[in-house]
mmCIF file of C-alpha atoms and ligand atoms in Angstrom:
data_model
loop_
_atom_site.group_PDB
_atom_site.id
_atom_site.type_symbol
_atom_site.label_atom_id
_atom_site.label_comp_id
_atom_site.label_asym_id
_atom_site.label_seq_id
_atom_site.Cartn_x
_atom_site.Cartn_y
_atom_site.Cartn_z
ATOM 1 C CA MET A 1 47.544 23.223 41.421
ATOM 2 C CA ILE A 2 47.692 24.296 37.642
ATOM 3 C CA ILE A 3 50.774 23.770 35.360
ATOM 4 C CA VAL A 4 51.007 26.330 32.518
ATOM 5 C CA MET A 5 52.918 25.057 29.248
ATOM 6 C CA LYS A 6 55.029 27.452 27.264
ATOM 7 C CA ASP A 7 53.727 28.823 24.050
ATOM 8 C CA GLY A 8 53.207 26.377 21.178
ATOM 9 C CA ILE A 9 53.129 23.278 23.483
ATOM 10 C CA LEU A 10 49.751 21.566 22.319
ATOM 11 C CA PRO A 11 47.695 19.516 24.734
ATOM 12 C CA GLU A 12 48.421 16.287 22.804
ATOM 13 C CA SER A 13 52.311 16.646 22.571
ATOM 14 C CA GLN A 14 55.066 14.449 23.993
ATOM 15 C CA GLU A 15 55.815 17.337 26.712
ATOM 16 C CA VAL A 16 52.303 17.664 28.106
ATOM 17 C CA GLN A 17 52.043 13.514 28.472
ATOM 18 C CA GLN A 18 55.514 13.498 30.420
ATOM 19 C CA VAL A 19 53.911 16.013 32.731
ATOM 20 C CA VAL A 20 50.665 14.011 33.086
ATOM 21 C CA ARG A 21 52.737 10.969 33.750
ATOM 22 C CA MET A 22 54.811 12.682 36.525
ATOM 23 C CA VAL A 23 51.286 13.892 37.913
ATOM 24 C CA GLU A 24 49.815 10.160 37.938
ATOM 25 C CA ARG A 25 52.644 9.169 40.372
ATOM 26 C CA PHE A 26 51.213 11.049 43.275
ATOM 27 C CA PRO A 27 48.265 9.101 44.990
ATOM 28 C CA ASP A 28 44.859 10.637 44.770
ATOM 29 C CA VAL A 29 45.465 13.162 41.969
ATOM 30 C CA HIS A 30 44.901 13.312 38.575
ATOM 31 C CA ALA A 31 45.297 15.588 35.702
ATOM 32 C CA GLU A 32 43.177 17.341 33.193
ATOM 33 C CA VAL A 33 44.461 18.930 30.372
ATOM 34 C CA ARG A 34 42.628 22.215 28.896
ATOM 35 C CA LYS A 35 43.120 24.315 25.884
ATOM 36 C CA ILE A 36 42.944 28.051 27.047
ATOM 37 C CA HIS A 37 41.945 30.521 24.355
ATOM 38 C CA GLY A 38 43.702 33.387 25.987
ATOM 39 C CA THR A 39 43.553 37.164 24.751
ATOM 40 C CA THR A 40 46.779 36.956 23.081
ATOM 41 C CA ARG A 41 47.480 33.388 22.576
ATOM 42 C CA VAL A 42 46.259 29.974 23.189
ATOM 43 C CA LEU A 43 47.671 28.090 25.817
ATOM 44 C CA THR A 44 47.670 24.382 27.178
ATOM 45 C CA GLU A 45 47.167 24.104 30.990
ATOM 46 C CA ILE A 46 47.323 21.067 33.132
ATOM 47 C CA TYR A 47 44.832 20.922 36.162
ATOM 48 C CA LEU A 48 46.048 18.997 39.150
ATOM 49 C CA LEU A 49 42.803 17.760 40.835
ATOM 50 C CA GLY A 50 42.432 15.777 44.225
ATOM 51 C CA SER A 51 44.474 16.200 47.293
ATOM 52 C CA THR A 52 47.290 18.585 45.801
ATOM 53 C CA SER A 53 48.272 20.390 49.146
ATOM 54 C CA THR A 54 51.264 18.250 49.800
ATOM 55 C CA ILE A 55 52.551 18.131 46.042
ATOM 56 C CA PRO A 56 55.755 19.954 45.466
ATOM 57 C CA GLN A 57 55.986 22.518 42.684
ATOM 58 C CA GLU A 58 59.749 22.172 41.795
ATOM 59 C CA PRO A 59 59.515 18.898 39.743
ATOM 60 C CA PHE A 60 57.151 20.216 37.552
ATOM 61 C CA GLU A 61 59.005 23.480 37.239
ATOM 62 C CA GLU A 62 62.144 21.635 36.139
ATOM 63 C CA PHE A 63 60.597 20.595 32.795
ATOM 64 C CA SER A 64 61.765 22.795 30.287
ATOM 65 C CA ALA A 65 58.128 23.074 28.308
ATOM 66 C CA VAL A 66 56.794 24.004 31.861
ATOM 67 C CA GLU A 67 56.189 28.000 31.712
ATOM 68 C CA LYS A 68 54.955 28.595 35.274
ATOM 69 C CA VAL A 69 53.152 26.251 38.243
ATOM 70 C CA ILE A 70 50.507 28.208 40.101
ATOM 71 C CA ARG A 71 49.080 27.085 43.509
ATOM 72 C CA ILE A 72 45.497 28.111 43.378
ATOM 73 C CA ARG A 73 42.986 28.980 46.207
ATOM 74 C CA GLU A 74 40.231 26.562 47.134
ATOM 75 C CA ARG A 75 37.822 29.142 45.866
ATOM 76 C CA TYR A 76 36.638 29.285 42.433
ATOM 77 C CA ARG A 77 39.189 26.782 41.572
ATOM 78 C CA SER A 78 38.513 26.537 37.749
ATOM 79 C CA ILE A 79 36.709 30.001 36.991
ATOM 80 C CA GLY A 80 39.030 31.990 39.296
ATOM 81 C CA ARG A 81 41.792 34.446 38.435
ATOM 82 C CA HIS A 82 44.652 32.863 40.439
ATOM 83 C CA GLU A 83 48.000 34.647 41.385
ATOM 84 C CA GLY A 84 49.744 34.768 38.174
ATOM 85 C CA GLN A 85 47.007 34.086 35.904
ATOM 86 C CA ALA A 86 46.974 36.823 33.307
ATOM 87 C CA GLU A 87 45.155 34.898 30.552
ATOM 88 C CA ALA A 88 41.166 34.828 30.359
ATOM 89 C CA LEU A 89 39.197 31.786 29.596
ATOM 90 C CA GLY A 90 38.262 32.691 26.249
ATOM 91 C CA PHE A 91 36.699 30.248 23.691
ATOM 92 C CA GLU A 92 35.635 29.954 20.131
ATOM 93 C CA TYR A 93 32.108 28.810 19.145
ATOM 94 C CA ASN A 94 30.720 28.504 15.716
ATOM 95 C CA GLY A 95 33.178 30.890 14.472
ATOM 96 C CA VAL A 96 32.664 33.605 17.157
ATOM 97 C CA HIS A 97 35.110 34.477 19.748
ATOM 98 C CA PHE A 98 34.588 35.081 23.519
ATOM 99 C CA GLY A 99 36.944 36.517 25.810
ATOM 100 C CA GLN A 100 37.562 39.270 28.464
ATOM 101 C CA ASP A 101 38.342 41.722 25.526
ATOM 102 C CA THR A 102 35.866 40.933 22.819
ATOM 103 C CA PHE A 103 32.386 42.432 22.646
ATOM 104 C CA HIS A 104 29.273 41.061 20.932
ATOM 105 C CA VAL A 105 25.512 42.321 21.173
ATOM 106 C CA PHE A 106 22.773 39.400 21.437
ATOM 107 C CA ALA A 107 19.846 41.365 20.555
ATOM 108 C CA GLY A 108 16.707 39.394 20.073
ATOM 109 C CA VAL A 109 13.174 38.376 21.382
ATOM 110 C CA CYS A 110 12.739 36.890 25.000
ATOM 111 C CA ALA A 111 10.500 34.416 23.890
ATOM 112 C CA ILE A 112 9.830 32.846 20.390
ATOM 113 C CA ASP A 113 6.135 33.239 19.393
ATOM 114 C CA THR A 114 5.525 33.214 15.724
ATOM 115 C CA PRO A 115 7.539 32.321 12.567
ATOM 116 C CA GLU A 116 6.567 35.576 11.085
ATOM 117 C CA ASN A 117 7.828 37.734 14.242
ATOM 118 C CA LEU A 118 10.963 35.663 14.462
ATOM 119 C CA GLU A 119 11.926 36.155 10.528
ATOM 120 C CA GLU A 120 11.419 39.837 11.062
ATOM 121 C CA MET A 121 13.581 40.154 13.876
ATOM 122 C CA PHE A 122 16.233 38.105 12.145
ATOM 123 C CA ARG A 123 16.062 40.069 9.196
ATOM 124 C CA ALA A 124 16.434 43.378 10.963
ATOM 125 C CA LEU A 125 19.848 41.842 12.826
ATOM 126 C CA ALA A 126 21.152 40.635 9.215
ATOM 127 C CA GLY A 127 20.307 44.207 7.888
ATOM 128 C CA ALA A 128 22.585 45.640 10.878
ATOM 129 C CA GLY A 129 25.229 43.163 10.262
ATOM 130 C CA VAL A 130 24.410 41.296 13.816
ATOM 131 C CA GLN A 131 25.192 37.366 14.066
ATOM 132 C CA THR A 132 24.114 37.014 17.453
ATOM 133 C CA THR A 133 20.844 36.994 19.139
ATOM 134 C CA ARG A 134 18.531 35.706 21.957
ATOM 135 C CA ALA A 135 15.336 33.822 21.686
ATOM 136 C CA GLY A 136 13.541 31.751 24.286
ATOM 137 C CA ALA A 137 11.807 28.522 23.641
ATOM 138 C CA TYR A 138 11.311 27.414 27.330
ATOM 139 C CA LYS A 139 10.494 30.270 29.511
ATOM 140 C CA PRO A 140 10.594 30.088 33.325
ATOM 141 C CA ARG A 141 7.432 32.169 34.464
ATOM 142 C CA THR A 142 6.495 33.613 37.753
ATOM 143 C CA SER A 143 2.696 32.239 37.256
ATOM 144 C CA PRO A 144 2.010 28.594 35.832
ATOM 145 C CA TYR A 145 -0.951 30.536 33.910
ATOM 146 C CA ASP A 146 1.729 32.740 31.823
ATOM 147 C CA PHE A 147 3.029 31.503 28.620
ATOM 148 C CA GLN A 148 5.591 28.909 29.136
ATOM 149 C CA GLY A 149 7.356 29.111 25.769
ATOM 150 C CA HIS A 150 6.667 26.908 22.440
ATOM 151 C CA GLY A 151 9.233 24.289 23.875
ATOM 152 C CA LYS A 152 10.986 21.952 21.297
ATOM 153 C CA SER A 153 8.000 22.439 18.861
ATOM 154 C CA CYS A 154 9.493 25.948 17.722
ATOM 155 C CA LEU A 155 13.263 24.453 17.213
ATOM 156 C CA PRO A 156 13.250 23.350 13.900
ATOM 157 C CA TRP A 157 11.946 26.480 12.395
ATOM 158 C CA THR A 158 13.810 28.712 14.805
ATOM 159 C CA PHE A 159 17.139 27.045 13.680
ATOM 160 C CA GLU A 160 16.232 26.975 9.779
ATOM 161 C CA LEU A 161 15.475 30.895 9.925
ATOM 162 C CA ALA A 162 18.664 31.529 11.743
ATOM 163 C CA GLY A 163 20.555 29.555 9.110
ATOM 164 C CA LYS A 164 18.815 31.773 6.545
ATOM 165 C CA TYR A 165 19.728 35.020 7.977
ATOM 166 C CA GLY A 166 23.274 33.929 9.060
ATOM 167 C CA ILE A 167 22.958 33.926 12.837
ATOM 168 C CA ARG A 168 25.818 32.170 14.359
ATOM 169 C CA VAL A 169 24.838 32.023 17.951
ATOM 170 C CA ILE A 170 21.453 32.111 19.724
ATOM 171 C CA ALA A 171 21.290 32.670 23.538
ATOM 172 C CA MET A 172 18.436 30.428 24.519
ATOM 173 C CA GLU A 173 17.240 29.450 28.152
ATOM 174 C CA ILE A 174 17.102 26.024 29.370
ATOM 175 C CA THR A 175 15.306 25.349 32.417
ATOM 176 C CA HIS A 176 15.420 21.337 32.470
ATOM 177 C CA GLU A 177 18.536 19.089 31.326
ATOM 178 C CA ASP A 178 16.242 17.383 28.704
ATOM 179 C CA HIS A 179 16.122 20.545 26.953
ATOM 180 C CA VAL A 180 19.943 20.232 26.117
ATOM 181 C CA LYS A 181 19.084 16.773 24.434
ATOM 182 C CA GLU A 182 16.140 18.531 22.373
ATOM 183 C CA ILE A 183 18.393 21.394 21.257
ATOM 184 C CA ARG A 184 21.266 19.290 20.348
ATOM 185 C CA GLU A 185 18.857 16.915 18.226
ATOM 186 C CA ALA A 186 16.897 19.769 16.446
ATOM 187 C CA LEU A 187 20.197 21.244 15.502
ATOM 188 C CA ARG A 188 21.285 18.244 14.104
ATOM 189 C CA ALA A 189 17.888 17.654 12.358
ATOM 190 C CA ALA A 190 18.339 20.860 10.681
ATOM 191 C CA GLY A 191 22.078 20.348 9.588
ATOM 192 C CA ASN A 192 23.478 22.687 12.316
ATOM 193 C CA PRO A 193 22.753 25.838 10.442
ATOM 194 C CA THR A 194 23.236 27.882 13.562
ATOM 195 C CA GLY A 195 24.873 27.461 17.200
ATOM 196 C CA VAL A 196 23.334 27.845 20.578
ATOM 197 C CA MET A 197 24.564 29.202 23.957
ATOM 198 C CA LEU A 198 22.513 27.614 26.613
ATOM 199 C CA GLN A 199 21.271 30.092 29.227
ATOM 200 C CA ILE A 200 20.906 29.454 32.805
ATOM 201 C CA GLY A 201 18.574 31.864 34.145
ATOM 202 C CA THR A 202 18.553 33.617 37.402
ATOM 203 C CA ARG A 203 15.722 31.411 38.787
ATOM 204 C CA ASN A 204 18.012 28.407 38.126
ATOM 205 C CA ALA A 205 21.260 29.921 39.433
ATOM 206 C CA GLN A 206 21.554 27.299 42.292
ATOM 207 C CA ASN A 207 19.751 24.309 40.336
ATOM 208 C CA PHE A 208 22.722 22.139 40.921
ATOM 209 C CA GLU A 209 21.754 19.282 39.139
ATOM 210 C CA LEU A 210 21.119 21.240 36.079
ATOM 211 C CA LEU A 211 24.518 23.076 36.523
ATOM 212 C CA LYS A 212 25.897 19.671 36.493
ATOM 213 C CA ALA A 213 24.204 18.133 33.513
ATOM 214 C CA VAL A 214 24.939 21.554 31.513
ATOM 215 C CA GLY A 215 28.623 21.095 32.695
ATOM 216 C CA GLN A 216 28.802 17.816 30.963
ATOM 217 C CA SER A 217 27.576 19.499 27.635
ATOM 218 C CA GLU A 218 29.338 20.497 24.577
ATOM 219 C CA PHE A 219 27.602 23.967 24.337
ATOM 220 C CA PRO A 220 28.814 27.199 25.416
ATOM 221 C CA VAL A 221 26.813 28.814 28.709
ATOM 222 C CA LEU A 222 25.625 32.089 29.617
ATOM 223 C CA PHE A 223 25.261 31.863 33.407
ATOM 224 C CA LYS A 224 23.038 34.575 35.057
ATOM 225 C CA ARG A 225 23.619 35.580 38.535
ATOM 226 C CA GLY A 226 21.051 34.534 41.330
ATOM 227 C CA MET A 227 19.098 37.836 41.759
ATOM 228 C CA GLY A 228 18.722 37.322 45.479
ATOM 229 C CA ILE A 229 22.024 35.465 46.755
ATOM 230 C CA THR A 230 25.325 36.799 47.156
ATOM 231 C CA LEU A 231 28.066 37.339 44.277
ATOM 232 C CA ASP A 232 30.454 34.476 46.079
ATOM 233 C CA GLU A 233 27.102 32.249 45.889
ATOM 234 C CA SER A 234 26.395 32.991 42.211
ATOM 235 C CA LEU A 235 30.362 32.290 41.387
ATOM 236 C CA ASN A 236 30.496 29.216 43.142
ATOM 237 C CA ALA A 237 27.176 27.844 41.613
ATOM 238 C CA CYS A 238 28.888 28.643 38.161
ATOM 239 C CA GLU A 239 32.041 26.816 39.206
ATOM 240 C CA TYR A 240 29.967 23.756 38.940
ATOM 241 C CA LEU A 241 29.867 24.122 35.253
ATOM 242 C CA ALA A 242 33.446 24.203 34.861
ATOM 243 C CA ALA A 243 34.000 21.413 37.424
ATOM 244 C CA GLY A 244 32.018 19.194 35.114
ATOM 245 C CA GLY A 245 34.431 19.939 32.276
ATOM 246 C CA ASN A 246 32.672 22.550 30.532
ATOM 247 C CA HIS A 247 34.762 25.822 30.379
ATOM 248 C CA LYS A 248 32.979 27.761 27.628
ATOM 249 C CA ILE A 249 31.244 30.042 30.266
ATOM 250 C CA VAL A 250 29.944 33.769 30.040
ATOM 251 C CA PHE A 251 28.938 35.259 33.595
ATOM 252 C CA GLY A 252 25.739 37.414 33.338
ATOM 253 C CA LEU A 253 24.858 40.362 35.335
ATOM 254 C CA ARG A 254 21.000 40.916 35.020
ATOM 255 C CA GLY A 255 20.293 43.342 38.059
ATOM 256 C CA MET A 256 19.297 42.258 41.602
ATOM 257 C CA LYS A 257 15.950 41.965 43.395
ATOM 258 C CA THR A 258 15.822 44.444 46.333
ATOM 259 C CA ASN A 259 12.019 44.939 47.020
ATOM 260 C CA LEU A 260 12.948 48.465 48.144
ATOM 261 C CA GLY A 261 10.588 50.208 45.668
ATOM 262 C CA ASP A 262 13.252 50.789 43.054
ATOM 263 C CA PRO A 263 12.346 52.584 39.930
ATOM 264 C CA HIS A 264 13.569 49.792 37.710
ATOM 265 C CA ARG A 265 12.577 45.915 37.727
ATOM 266 C CA ASN A 266 16.017 44.953 39.175
ATOM 267 C CA PHE A 267 18.725 46.980 40.657
ATOM 268 C CA VAL A 268 21.342 47.220 37.944
ATOM 269 C CA ASP A 269 24.719 45.870 39.127
ATOM 270 C CA PHE A 270 26.833 46.580 35.972
ATOM 271 C CA GLY A 271 29.398 48.342 38.496
ATOM 272 C CA HIS A 272 30.280 44.537 39.072
ATOM 273 C CA VAL A 273 31.452 44.259 35.538
ATOM 274 C CA PRO A 274 35.199 44.901 36.466
ATOM 275 C CA VAL A 275 34.861 42.828 39.675
ATOM 276 C CA VAL A 276 33.787 39.771 38.046
ATOM 277 C CA LYS A 277 36.512 40.046 35.546
ATOM 278 C CA ARG A 278 38.921 40.551 38.099
ATOM 279 C CA MET A 279 37.868 37.559 40.392
ATOM 280 C CA THR A 280 37.300 35.214 37.436
ATOM 281 C CA ARG A 281 38.789 34.723 33.809
ATOM 282 C CA LEU A 282 35.377 34.819 32.452
ATOM 283 C CA PRO A 283 33.899 36.860 29.751
ATOM 284 C CA VAL A 284 31.140 39.100 31.375
ATOM 285 C CA CYS A 285 27.561 39.743 30.068
ATOM 286 C CA ILE A 286 25.248 42.503 30.984
ATOM 287 C CA ASP A 287 21.338 42.445 30.679
ATOM 288 C CA PRO A 288 20.161 45.781 30.525
ATOM 289 C CA SER A 289 16.427 44.336 29.567
ATOM 290 C CA HIS A 290 15.806 42.469 32.618
ATOM 291 C CA SER A 291 17.514 45.084 34.860
ATOM 292 C CA VAL A 292 15.486 47.882 33.889
ATOM 293 C CA GLY A 293 12.156 45.967 32.992
ATOM 294 C CA LYS A 294 10.482 48.715 31.042
ATOM 295 C CA ARG A 295 10.987 50.989 27.997
ATOM 296 C CA LEU A 296 11.517 54.207 29.826
ATOM 297 C CA VAL A 297 12.553 57.312 28.289
ATOM 298 C CA ALA A 298 15.110 59.772 30.215
ATOM 299 C CA PRO A 299 14.984 63.454 30.062
ATOM 300 C CA ASP A 300 18.017 63.626 27.680
ATOM 301 C CA GLY A 301 15.956 61.527 25.127
ATOM 302 C CA LEU A 302 17.939 58.202 25.492
ATOM 303 C CA LEU A 303 16.136 55.064 26.865
ATOM 304 C CA ASP A 304 17.019 53.905 30.357
ATOM 305 C CA ILE A 305 18.053 50.558 28.778
ATOM 306 C CA GLU A 306 20.523 52.441 26.610
ATOM 307 C CA HIS A 307 22.034 54.377 29.856
ATOM 308 C CA THR A 308 22.325 51.071 31.536
ATOM 309 C CA THR A 309 23.841 49.432 28.700
ATOM 310 C CA ALA A 310 26.382 52.036 28.635
ATOM 311 C CA GLN A 311 27.160 51.819 32.289
ATOM 312 C CA GLY A 312 28.239 48.251 31.736
ATOM 313 C CA VAL A 313 30.001 48.789 28.270
ATOM 314 C CA ILE A 314 32.030 51.316 29.691
ATOM 315 C CA ALA A 315 33.038 49.094 32.622
ATOM 316 C CA GLY A 316 34.276 46.604 29.932
ATOM 317 C CA ALA A 317 31.210 44.272 29.422
ATOM 318 C CA ASN A 318 31.981 41.567 27.023
ATOM 319 C CA MET A 319 28.490 40.801 25.722
ATOM 320 C CA VAL A 320 25.138 42.711 25.930
ATOM 321 C CA LEU A 321 21.888 40.642 26.062
ATOM 322 C CA VAL A 322 18.948 42.838 25.111
ATOM 323 C CA ASP A 323 15.342 42.383 24.420
ATOM 324 C CA PHE A 324 13.713 43.615 20.950
ATOM 325 C CA HIS A 325 10.440 42.530 19.646
ATOM 326 C CA PRO A 326 9.140 43.451 15.937
ATOM 327 C CA HIS A 327 5.702 43.958 17.820
ATOM 328 C CA PRO A 328 6.162 44.492 21.623
ATOM 329 C CA GLU A 329 2.341 44.512 22.046
ATOM 330 C CA GLN A 330 2.301 41.116 20.561
ATOM 331 C CA ALA A 331 4.933 39.635 22.868
ATOM 332 C CA LEU A 332 4.073 36.747 24.929
ATOM 333 C CA CYS A 333 6.490 37.635 27.485
ATOM 334 C CA ASP A 334 8.478 40.883 28.599
ATOM 335 C CA GLY A 335 6.920 42.886 25.961
ATOM 336 C CA PRO A 336 7.015 46.025 28.141
ATOM 337 C CA GLN A 337 10.737 46.243 28.271
ATOM 338 C CA ALA A 338 11.278 45.121 24.381
ATOM 339 C CA LEU A 339 12.865 47.669 22.170
ATOM 340 C CA VAL A 340 11.381 47.994 18.541
ATOM 341 C CA LEU A 341 13.325 47.340 15.392
ATOM 342 C CA SER A 342 13.619 50.923 14.130
ATOM 343 C CA GLU A 343 15.544 51.652 17.491
ATOM 344 C CA LEU A 344 18.095 48.839 16.635
ATOM 345 C CA PRO A 345 20.633 50.818 14.605
ATOM 346 C CA HIS A 346 20.394 53.769 17.170
ATOM 347 C CA PHE A 347 21.299 51.104 19.854
ATOM 348 C CA LEU A 348 24.143 49.503 18.243
ATOM 349 C CA GLU A 349 25.567 52.553 17.254
ATOM 350 C CA ASP A 350 25.288 54.075 20.759
ATOM 351 C CA ALA A 351 26.941 50.727 22.320
ATOM 352 C CA THR A 352 29.923 51.114 19.724
ATOM 353 C CA ILE A 353 30.614 54.709 20.613
ATOM 354 C CA VAL A 354 30.694 53.618 24.385
ATOM 355 C CA ARG A 355 32.719 50.396 23.469
ATOM 356 C CA ARG A 356 35.360 52.585 21.737
ATOM 357 C CA ALA A 357 35.257 55.026 24.544
ATOM 358 C CA TYR A 358 36.092 51.879 26.979
ATOM 359 C CA LEU A 359 38.973 51.018 24.694
ATOM 360 C CA GLU A 360 40.404 54.247 24.701
ATOM 361 C CA ARG A 361 40.489 54.353 28.332
ATOM 362 C CA CYS A 362 42.396 51.297 28.602
ATOM 363 C CA LYS A 363 44.868 52.541 26.289
ATOM 364 C CA LEU A 364 45.240 55.605 28.510
ATOM 365 C CA THR A 365 45.422 53.506 31.457
ATOM 366 C CA ARG A 366 48.379 51.231 29.659
ATOM 367 C CA GLY A 367 50.129 54.635 29.050
ATOM 368 C CA ARG A 368 50.041 55.550 32.836
ATOM 369 C CA ALA A 369 53.597 55.022 34.660
HETATM 370 C C1 PEP B 1 15.600 35.844 30.106
HETATM 371 O O1 PEP B 1 16.691 36.534 29.743
HETATM 372 O O2 PEP B 1 14.313 36.067 29.281
HETATM 373 C C2 PEP B 1 15.162 35.824 31.416
HETATM 374 C C3 PEP B 1 14.183 34.994 32.011
HETATM 375 O O3 PEP B 1 16.229 36.319 32.258
HETATM 376 P P1 PEP B 1 16.628 36.044 34.033
HETATM 377 O O4 PEP B 1 16.841 34.636 34.381
HETATM 378 O O5 PEP B 1 17.818 36.789 34.134
HETATM 379 O O6 PEP B 1 15.561 36.467 34.553
HETATM 380 MN MN1 MN B 2 12.391 37.819 29.717
#
């Protein structure tokens, strides 16, 4: 059950305390107070956890500070969009707002290699006015003989360079809970010049112990859908993050493995953007690079990666994670799918055109009787 408080009622207010006291009168139930950064307002919601099926709604509805009481389905308790829940689970991190109506491009390198290449990447982003990027220090590789990432050794100079070029958030995959500690310590040692969004990769989508650990952390998380499991299984796995208390989550689509001789590395699943936005209250990210996997050009001159980006953005994607590299031939991971820096302005302009078209479609729909 979720108790939604009226506008302006803060988590620490008397009104919330009163409701929490009433919740505590019921055995085996406890209350968790959450601040929700919605699309149009900031809300306080009180989640009743435990055996809530026999708890009546009426006593809570009688509080004048309560807007409504929602009985939630068992499925996707925390991340799900339940009957009567219009507000998205947005959040603010290091000055950047994420929600189901925001839009950010995270362009950057798949794996951090040299300070020179990273600086070139960050300089191009700053020149294009982009404050969000991707950069991997810990890489999960199919072969144990492939480059595994520089690990914690590259974090100090990565964070320092990010600060120098005004990067606010770096999406960075972690493959072990120790990496969270390493990132936290390196950020602190560098004086917090930037922020990190922890990335749970498709290979770890059902690594429940990792999900539990990240669910306890203060960092926002980009959870990537498992490439060979059902959407339901991915959403349930993602729920582990929220169940641990971390609600700063973005759900990522990155293509599905079909092994049916597809022309792309993975089968593009961006038609699921509105599906995930309807089933959950999470912002949704698309990763055209790991979906397409190649720097292919279509007969119309657009790259396949730009075409698929457009497909996700026109469907309402809130974030685009995309691989670039100043010298793809030197990249130690995923060079063949990296776009080059001279393509960055075009990529951004193209995405902006499509985003504008999406917003116009929404406006048109609002006018529909
Ligand atoms: C990546 O983003 O570099 C990555 C490994 O992604 P995925 O987990 O989607 O394969
Ligand atoms: Mn990659």
